[in-house]
């Protein structure tokens, strides 16, 4: 079973930064990679996604709540995706999940159905 490998979670004070990384080395290729998060008692929500296809321009999409604060990037040769999170707030506290998709639906979207492969999650806790 393909498993994505996440790293970089932890605890930080409000206003701080964290950088998450996700490796998809078990996959031959990806079309989309992304990050989702789930807080206790809430549904999983999309945070940021990126088109990882070669010569795609690497289009990105972000949730409104993180625009201007989070940046997703990728190294397709290494099949690694990063999420740089700046100016964190307690509302960002959640389990963060990496996701990868190998089917092309016309775009990469903040929708779980676009992604087949998932990591086990890494906890991000932001204190006030």
Short mmCIF file of C-alpha atoms in Angstrom, two decimals:
data_model
loop_
_atom_site.label_atom_id
_atom_site.label_comp_id
_atom_site.label_asym_id
_atom_site.label_seq_id
_atom_site.Cartn_x
_atom_site.Cartn_y
_atom_site.Cartn_z
CA UNK A 1 0.00 0.00 0.00
CA UNK A 2 1.41 3.36 -1.03
CA UNK A 3 2.05 5.63 1.92
CA UNK A 4 3.05 9.25 1.74
CA UNK A 5 5.64 10.36 4.30
CA UNK A 6 5.06 13.64 6.11
CA UNK A 7 7.36 15.65 8.37
CA UNK A 8 7.63 19.08 9.95
CA UNK A 9 4.66 19.37 12.27
CA UNK A 10 4.97 20.64 15.82
CA UNK A 11 3.98 23.33 18.28
CA UNK A 12 4.49 27.04 17.78
CA UNK A 13 3.26 30.29 19.21
CA UNK A 14 0.90 32.50 17.28
CA UNK A 15 2.70 34.50 14.62
CA UNK A 16 5.28 31.78 14.17
CA UNK A 17 6.12 29.59 11.20
CA UNK A 18 6.35 25.91 10.35
CA UNK A 19 7.32 24.07 7.18
CA UNK A 20 5.71 20.74 6.33
CA UNK A 21 7.18 18.32 3.82
CA UNK A 22 5.69 15.30 2.09
CA UNK A 23 7.43 12.58 0.12
CA UNK A 24 5.71 10.44 -2.51
CA UNK A 25 8.70 8.35 -3.57
CA UNK A 26 6.62 5.18 -3.88
CA UNK A 27 4.63 6.71 -6.73
CA UNK A 28 5.92 6.65 -10.29
CA UNK A 29 4.39 10.08 -10.90
CA UNK A 30 1.84 12.53 -9.56
CA UNK A 31 -0.49 15.03 -11.21
CA UNK A 32 -1.50 16.88 -8.06
CA UNK A 33 -0.19 17.13 -4.54
CA UNK A 34 -1.82 18.95 -1.70
CA UNK A 35 -2.35 19.51 1.98
CA UNK A 36 -5.58 19.09 3.88
CA UNK A 37 -6.29 19.58 7.57
CA UNK A 38 -8.78 18.36 10.11
CA UNK A 39 -9.44 19.92 13.50
CA UNK A 40 -11.25 18.00 16.26
CA UNK A 41 -14.97 17.86 15.57
CA UNK A 42 -14.61 19.34 12.10
CA UNK A 43 -14.54 17.94 8.61
CA UNK A 44 -11.32 17.61 6.64
CA UNK A 45 -10.74 20.74 4.57
CA UNK A 46 -8.41 21.58 1.72
CA UNK A 47 -5.57 23.97 2.52
CA UNK A 48 -3.41 24.14 -0.60
CA UNK A 49 -2.88 22.14 -3.78
CA UNK A 50 -0.39 22.27 -6.63
CA UNK A 51 -0.28 20.92 -10.16
CA UNK A 52 2.87 18.78 -10.26
CA UNK A 53 2.78 17.85 -13.94
CA UNK A 54 5.91 18.65 -15.93
CA UNK A 55 5.58 21.90 -17.92
CA UNK A 56 2.27 22.67 -16.19
CA UNK A 57 3.36 25.95 -14.68
CA UNK A 58 2.64 24.41 -11.28
CA UNK A 59 -0.68 26.17 -10.75
CA UNK A 60 -1.65 26.47 -7.10
CA UNK A 61 -4.89 26.94 -5.21
CA UNK A 62 -5.36 27.97 -1.59
CA UNK A 63 -8.17 28.07 0.92
CA UNK A 64 -9.27 31.66 1.59
CA UNK A 65 -8.30 31.28 5.24
CA UNK A 66 -4.61 30.73 4.41
CA UNK A 67 -4.07 32.95 1.37
CA UNK A 68 -1.09 35.24 1.86
CA UNK A 69 0.20 33.17 4.78
CA UNK A 70 0.81 29.67 3.37
CA UNK A 71 2.85 28.71 0.32
CA UNK A 72 2.85 25.31 -1.36
CA UNK A 73 5.78 24.24 -3.52
CA UNK A 74 7.04 21.04 -5.09
CA UNK A 75 10.11 19.26 -6.37
CA UNK A 76 8.62 16.93 -8.94
CA UNK A 77 11.88 15.16 -9.63
CA UNK A 78 11.98 14.15 -5.99
CA UNK A 79 8.19 13.87 -5.69
CA UNK A 80 8.24 16.10 -2.63
CA UNK A 81 5.74 18.80 -1.71
CA UNK A 82 6.31 21.49 0.92
CA UNK A 83 3.90 23.72 2.79
CA UNK A 84 5.45 26.86 4.25
CA UNK A 85 3.13 28.23 6.93
CA UNK A 86 3.76 31.75 8.20
CA UNK A 87 1.90 34.02 10.62
CA UNK A 88 0.19 31.01 12.18
CA UNK A 89 -2.86 31.50 14.39
CA UNK A 90 -4.62 29.17 16.86
CA UNK A 91 -7.28 28.59 14.17
CA UNK A 92 -4.61 26.76 12.16
CA UNK A 93 -4.34 24.08 14.84
CA UNK A 94 -5.21 20.74 13.24
CA UNK A 95 -3.88 17.45 11.95
CA UNK A 96 -2.39 18.15 8.53
CA UNK A 97 -2.53 15.48 5.83
CA UNK A 98 -0.52 15.27 2.65
CA UNK A 99 -2.29 13.98 -0.44
CA UNK A 100 -1.26 12.94 -3.94
CA UNK A 101 -3.31 12.26 -7.03
CA UNK A 102 -2.35 10.35 -10.16
CA UNK A 103 -5.55 10.87 -12.16
CA UNK A 104 -6.12 14.07 -14.10
CA UNK A 105 -9.51 15.75 -13.69
CA UNK A 106 -8.69 18.90 -15.62
CA UNK A 107 -7.32 20.76 -12.62
CA UNK A 108 -6.10 20.25 -9.09
CA UNK A 109 -8.74 21.23 -6.53
CA UNK A 110 -9.18 21.49 -2.80
CA UNK A 111 -11.34 18.40 -2.86
CA UNK A 112 -10.48 15.07 -1.26
CA UNK A 113 -11.92 13.15 -4.21
CA UNK A 114 -9.12 14.42 -6.45
CA UNK A 115 -6.55 12.58 -4.35
CA UNK A 116 -6.07 8.85 -4.04
CA UNK A 117 -3.04 8.63 -1.79
CA UNK A 118 -2.74 10.06 1.71
CA UNK A 119 -0.23 10.41 4.51
CA UNK A 120 -0.93 9.51 8.12
CA UNK A 121 -0.98 13.13 9.22
CA UNK A 122 1.25 15.46 11.20
CA UNK A 123 -0.03 17.56 14.10
CA UNK A 124 0.26 21.34 14.04
CA UNK A 125 -0.56 23.16 17.27
CA UNK A 126 -0.55 26.94 17.53
CA UNK A 127 -0.83 28.59 20.93
CA UNK A 128 -2.03 32.13 21.56
#
